[in-house]
mmCIF file of C-alpha atoms in Angstrom:
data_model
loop_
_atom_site.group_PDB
_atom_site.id
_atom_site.type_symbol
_atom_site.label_atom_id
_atom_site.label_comp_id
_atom_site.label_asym_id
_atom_site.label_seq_id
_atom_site.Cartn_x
_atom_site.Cartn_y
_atom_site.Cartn_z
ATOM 1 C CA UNK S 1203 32.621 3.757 3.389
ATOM 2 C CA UNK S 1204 29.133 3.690 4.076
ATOM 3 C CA UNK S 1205 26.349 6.031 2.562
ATOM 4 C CA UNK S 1206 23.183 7.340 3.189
ATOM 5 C CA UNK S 1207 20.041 7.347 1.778
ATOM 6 C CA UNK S 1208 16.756 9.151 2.914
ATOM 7 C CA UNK S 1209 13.321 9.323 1.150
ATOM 8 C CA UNK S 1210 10.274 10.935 2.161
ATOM 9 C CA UNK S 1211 7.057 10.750 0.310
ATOM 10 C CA UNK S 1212 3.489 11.942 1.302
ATOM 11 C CA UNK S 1213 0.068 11.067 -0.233
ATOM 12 C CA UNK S 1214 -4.022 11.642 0.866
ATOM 13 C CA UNK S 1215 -5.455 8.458 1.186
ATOM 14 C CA UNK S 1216 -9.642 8.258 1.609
ATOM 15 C CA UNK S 1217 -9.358 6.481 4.835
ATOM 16 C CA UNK S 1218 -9.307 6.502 8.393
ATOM 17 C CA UNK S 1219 -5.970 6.605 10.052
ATOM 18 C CA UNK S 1220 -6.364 3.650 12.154
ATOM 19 C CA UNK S 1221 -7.549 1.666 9.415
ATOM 20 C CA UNK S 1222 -4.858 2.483 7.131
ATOM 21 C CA UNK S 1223 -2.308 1.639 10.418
ATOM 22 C CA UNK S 1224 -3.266 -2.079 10.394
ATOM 23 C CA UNK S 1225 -3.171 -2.204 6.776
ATOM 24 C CA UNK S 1226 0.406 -0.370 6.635
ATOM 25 C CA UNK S 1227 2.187 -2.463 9.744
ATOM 26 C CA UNK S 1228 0.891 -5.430 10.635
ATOM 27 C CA UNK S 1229 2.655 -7.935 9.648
ATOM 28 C CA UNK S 1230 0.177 -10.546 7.481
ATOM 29 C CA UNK S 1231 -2.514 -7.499 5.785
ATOM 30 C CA UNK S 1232 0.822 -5.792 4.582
ATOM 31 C CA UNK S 1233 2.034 -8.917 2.648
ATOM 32 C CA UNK S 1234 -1.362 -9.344 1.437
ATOM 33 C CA UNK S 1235 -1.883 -5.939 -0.404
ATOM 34 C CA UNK S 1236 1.976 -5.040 -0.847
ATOM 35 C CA UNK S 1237 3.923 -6.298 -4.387
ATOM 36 C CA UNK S 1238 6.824 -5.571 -2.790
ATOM 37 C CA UNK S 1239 6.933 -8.160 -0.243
ATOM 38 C CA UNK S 1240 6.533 -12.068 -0.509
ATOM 39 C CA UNK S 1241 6.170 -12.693 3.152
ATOM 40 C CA UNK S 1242 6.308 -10.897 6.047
ATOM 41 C CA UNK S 1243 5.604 -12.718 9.425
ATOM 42 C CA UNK S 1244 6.213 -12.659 12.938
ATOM 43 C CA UNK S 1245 9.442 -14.556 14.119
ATOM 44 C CA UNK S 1246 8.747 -17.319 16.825
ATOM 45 C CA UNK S 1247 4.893 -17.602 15.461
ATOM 46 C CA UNK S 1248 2.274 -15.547 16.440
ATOM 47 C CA UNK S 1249 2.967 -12.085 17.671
ATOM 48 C CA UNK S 1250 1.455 -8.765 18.384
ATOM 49 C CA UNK S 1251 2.381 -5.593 16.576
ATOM 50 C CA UNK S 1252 3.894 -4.147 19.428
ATOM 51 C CA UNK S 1253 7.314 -2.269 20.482
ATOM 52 C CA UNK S 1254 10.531 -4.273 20.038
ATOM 53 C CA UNK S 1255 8.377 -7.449 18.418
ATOM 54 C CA UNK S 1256 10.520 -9.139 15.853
ATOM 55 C CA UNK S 1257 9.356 -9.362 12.255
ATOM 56 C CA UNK S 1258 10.668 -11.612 9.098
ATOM 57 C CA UNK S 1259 10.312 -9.687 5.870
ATOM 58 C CA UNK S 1260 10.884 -11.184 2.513
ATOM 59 C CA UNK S 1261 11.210 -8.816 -0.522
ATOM 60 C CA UNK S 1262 10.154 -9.432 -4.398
ATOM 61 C CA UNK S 1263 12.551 -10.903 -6.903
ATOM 62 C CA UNK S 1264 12.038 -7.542 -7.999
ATOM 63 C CA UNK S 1265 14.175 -6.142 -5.296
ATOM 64 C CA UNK S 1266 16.498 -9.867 -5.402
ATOM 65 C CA UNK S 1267 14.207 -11.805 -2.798
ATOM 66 C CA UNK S 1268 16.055 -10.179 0.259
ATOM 67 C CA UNK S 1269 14.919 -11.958 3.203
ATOM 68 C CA UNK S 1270 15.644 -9.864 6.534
ATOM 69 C CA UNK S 1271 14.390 -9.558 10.389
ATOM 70 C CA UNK S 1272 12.879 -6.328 11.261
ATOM 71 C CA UNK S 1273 12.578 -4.604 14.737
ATOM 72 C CA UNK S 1274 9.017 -2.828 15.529
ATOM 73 C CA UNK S 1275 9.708 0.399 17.269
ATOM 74 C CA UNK S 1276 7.818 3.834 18.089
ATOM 75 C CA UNK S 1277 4.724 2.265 17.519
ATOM 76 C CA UNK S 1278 1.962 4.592 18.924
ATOM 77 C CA UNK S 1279 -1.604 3.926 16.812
ATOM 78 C CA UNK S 1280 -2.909 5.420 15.156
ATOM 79 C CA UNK S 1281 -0.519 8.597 14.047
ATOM 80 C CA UNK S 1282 2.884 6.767 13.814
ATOM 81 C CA UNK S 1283 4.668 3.384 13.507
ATOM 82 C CA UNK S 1284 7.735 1.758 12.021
ATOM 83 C CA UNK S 1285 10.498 -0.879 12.162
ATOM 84 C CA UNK S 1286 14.596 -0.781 11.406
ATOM 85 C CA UNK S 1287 16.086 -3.764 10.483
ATOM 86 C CA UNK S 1288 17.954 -6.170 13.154
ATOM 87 C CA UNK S 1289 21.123 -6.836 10.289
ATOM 88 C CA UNK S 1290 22.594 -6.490 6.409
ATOM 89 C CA UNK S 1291 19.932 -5.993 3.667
ATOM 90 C CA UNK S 1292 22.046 -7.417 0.836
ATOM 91 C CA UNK S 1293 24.169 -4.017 0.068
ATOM 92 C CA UNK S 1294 22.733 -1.989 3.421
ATOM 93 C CA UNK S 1295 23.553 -1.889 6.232
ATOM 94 C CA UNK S 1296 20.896 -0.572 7.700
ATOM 95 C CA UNK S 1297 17.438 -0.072 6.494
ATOM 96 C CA UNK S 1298 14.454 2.110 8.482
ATOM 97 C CA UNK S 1299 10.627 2.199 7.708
ATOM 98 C CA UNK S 1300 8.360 4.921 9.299
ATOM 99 C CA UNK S 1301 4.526 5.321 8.830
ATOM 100 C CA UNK S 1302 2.973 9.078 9.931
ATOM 101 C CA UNK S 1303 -0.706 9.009 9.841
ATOM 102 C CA UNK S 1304 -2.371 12.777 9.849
ATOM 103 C CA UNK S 1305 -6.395 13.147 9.887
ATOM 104 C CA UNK S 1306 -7.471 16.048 7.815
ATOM 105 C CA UNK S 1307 -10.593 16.671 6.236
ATOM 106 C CA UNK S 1308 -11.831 13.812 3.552
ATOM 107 C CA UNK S 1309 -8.719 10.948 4.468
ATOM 108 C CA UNK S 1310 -5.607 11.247 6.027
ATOM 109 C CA UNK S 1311 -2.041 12.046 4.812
ATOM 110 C CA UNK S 1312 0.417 9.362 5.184
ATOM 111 C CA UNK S 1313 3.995 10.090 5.125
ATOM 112 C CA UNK S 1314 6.748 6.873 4.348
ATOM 113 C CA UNK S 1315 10.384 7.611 5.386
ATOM 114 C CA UNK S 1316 13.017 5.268 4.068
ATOM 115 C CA UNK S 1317 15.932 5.538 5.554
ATOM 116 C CA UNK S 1318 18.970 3.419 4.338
ATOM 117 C CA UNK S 1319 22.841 3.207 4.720
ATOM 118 C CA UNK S 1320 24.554 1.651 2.083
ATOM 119 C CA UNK S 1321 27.520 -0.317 2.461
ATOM 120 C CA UNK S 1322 29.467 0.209 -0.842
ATOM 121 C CA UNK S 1323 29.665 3.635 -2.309
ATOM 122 C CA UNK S 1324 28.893 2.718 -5.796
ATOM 123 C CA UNK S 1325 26.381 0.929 -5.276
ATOM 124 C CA UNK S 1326 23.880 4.132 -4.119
ATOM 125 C CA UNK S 1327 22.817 5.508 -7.239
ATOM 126 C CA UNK S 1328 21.350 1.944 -8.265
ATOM 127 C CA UNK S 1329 20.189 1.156 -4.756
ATOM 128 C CA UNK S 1330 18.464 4.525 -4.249
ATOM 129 C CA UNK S 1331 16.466 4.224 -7.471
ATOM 130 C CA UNK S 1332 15.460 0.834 -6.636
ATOM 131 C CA UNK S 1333 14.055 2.044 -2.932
ATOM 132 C CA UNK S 1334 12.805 5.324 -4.313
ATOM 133 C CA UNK S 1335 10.478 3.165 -6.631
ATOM 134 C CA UNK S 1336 9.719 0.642 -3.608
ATOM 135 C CA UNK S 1337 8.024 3.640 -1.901
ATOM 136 C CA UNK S 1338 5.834 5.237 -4.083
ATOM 137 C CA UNK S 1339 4.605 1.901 -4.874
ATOM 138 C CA UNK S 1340 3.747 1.023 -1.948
ATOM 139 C CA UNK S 1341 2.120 4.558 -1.406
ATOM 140 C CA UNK S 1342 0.268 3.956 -4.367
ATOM 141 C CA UNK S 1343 -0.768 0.229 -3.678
ATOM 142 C CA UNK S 1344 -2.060 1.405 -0.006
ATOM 143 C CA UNK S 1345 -4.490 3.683 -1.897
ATOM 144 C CA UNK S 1346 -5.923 1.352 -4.365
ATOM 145 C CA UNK S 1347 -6.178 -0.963 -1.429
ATOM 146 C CA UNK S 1348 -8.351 1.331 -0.226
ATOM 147 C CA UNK S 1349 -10.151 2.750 -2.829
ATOM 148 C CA UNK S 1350 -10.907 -1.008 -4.451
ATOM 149 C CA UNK S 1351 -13.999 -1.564 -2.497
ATOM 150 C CA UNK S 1352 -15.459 1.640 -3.252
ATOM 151 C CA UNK S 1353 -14.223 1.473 -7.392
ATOM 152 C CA UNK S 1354 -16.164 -1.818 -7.073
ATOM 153 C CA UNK S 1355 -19.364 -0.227 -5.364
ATOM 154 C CA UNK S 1356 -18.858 2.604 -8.400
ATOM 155 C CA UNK S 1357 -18.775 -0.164 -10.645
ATOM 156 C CA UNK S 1358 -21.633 -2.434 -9.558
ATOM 157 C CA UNK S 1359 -23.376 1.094 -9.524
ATOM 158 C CA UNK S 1360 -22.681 1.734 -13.144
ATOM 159 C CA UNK S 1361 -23.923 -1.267 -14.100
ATOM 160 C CA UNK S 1362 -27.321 -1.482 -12.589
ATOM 161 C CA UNK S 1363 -27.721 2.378 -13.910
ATOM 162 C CA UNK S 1364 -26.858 1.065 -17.195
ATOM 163 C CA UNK S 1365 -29.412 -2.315 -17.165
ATOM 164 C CA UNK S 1366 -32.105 0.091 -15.902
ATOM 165 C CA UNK S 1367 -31.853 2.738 -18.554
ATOM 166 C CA UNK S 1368 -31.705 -0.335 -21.355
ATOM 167 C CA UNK S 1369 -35.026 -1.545 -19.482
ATOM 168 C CA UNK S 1370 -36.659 1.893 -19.683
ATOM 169 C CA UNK S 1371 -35.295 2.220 -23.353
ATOM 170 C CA UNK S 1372 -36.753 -1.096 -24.303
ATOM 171 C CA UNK S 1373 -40.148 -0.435 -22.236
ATOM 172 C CA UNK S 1374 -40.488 2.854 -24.289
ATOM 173 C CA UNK S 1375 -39.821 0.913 -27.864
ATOM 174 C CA UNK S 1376 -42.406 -1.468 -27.085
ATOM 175 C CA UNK S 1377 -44.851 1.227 -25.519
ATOM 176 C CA UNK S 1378 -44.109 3.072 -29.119
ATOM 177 C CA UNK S 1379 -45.093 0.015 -31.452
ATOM 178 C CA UNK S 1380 -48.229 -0.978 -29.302
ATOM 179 C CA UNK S 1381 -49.349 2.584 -29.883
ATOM 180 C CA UNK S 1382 -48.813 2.589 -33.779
ATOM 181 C CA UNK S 1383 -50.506 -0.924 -33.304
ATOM 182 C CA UNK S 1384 -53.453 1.155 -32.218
ATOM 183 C CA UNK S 1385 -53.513 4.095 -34.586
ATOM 184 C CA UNK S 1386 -53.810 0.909 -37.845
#
């Protein structure tokens, strides 16, 4: 008897929507910036993201190395995107991804549904922890993909602030003991 699981998280993200699109479905830039997948490529070579294209995922050990195709569907950039999986997920039967996108002032909100149907009853409580986890991280990785060049700006900013004020602090020491120089 098969079960359901749905999860739906939100989260403001400093970044244009069609920016954070590319970075959230295609194919290659997701794998790149997401711990939770290994690999995630087109099937047959190169591809487009577009409707119906065909996608191999590969999950973490963290989530047992799952390996599974993946149909793109309801693709329509930027505001919304997502794929549902072609067969079995180890224990599910079925497993959907969908990406909402929402301008507002200062970022964008972006909204991850997970839906899943698992194929073993006692297997949910274990298998919705596991995919509750798998999207806030994700959530949360998308964001410090986003914010890293900008923490590193802060940071390189920081530390030029800092070498100037030791420069002005040494300038004034030595300005100091040239005058007492004088007053002998």
């Amino acid at each position: 008897m098969s079960e359901s699981i749905s999860i739906k998280q939100s989260l403001i993200v400093r970044a244009r929507p069609d920016a954070l699109y590319r970075l959230a479905l295609e194919p290659k830039r997701r794998a790149a910036w997401d711990p939770n997948l290994v690999r995630a490529t087109y099937e047959g070579g190169e591809g487009r993201l577009t409707n119906n294209a065909l996608v191999r995922f590969k999950f973490a050990r963290k989530l047992l190395g799952l390996s599974f195709t993946a149909k793109y569907g309801q693709l329509q950039a930027p505001q919304r995107g997502g794929w549902e999986s072609v067969g079995h997920v180890g224990p599910l039967e079925k497993l959907t991804q969908g990406w909402t996108f929402k301008p507002m002032p200062g970022g964008t909100e972006v909204t991850l549904n997970l839906n899943a149907r698992v194929r073993y009853k006692w297997i949910r409580p274990q298998v919705e922890r596991v995919l509750h986890n798998l999207v806030m991280s994700t959530l949360l990785e998308l964001q410090r993909q986003v914010d890293a060049p900008g923490a590193q700006l802060m940071e390189d900013m920081g530390r030029d602030m800092q070498e100037k004020q030791k420069a002005e602090q040494k300038a004034l020491k030595e300005a100091a003991k040239a005058a007492r120089r004088r007053k002998k």
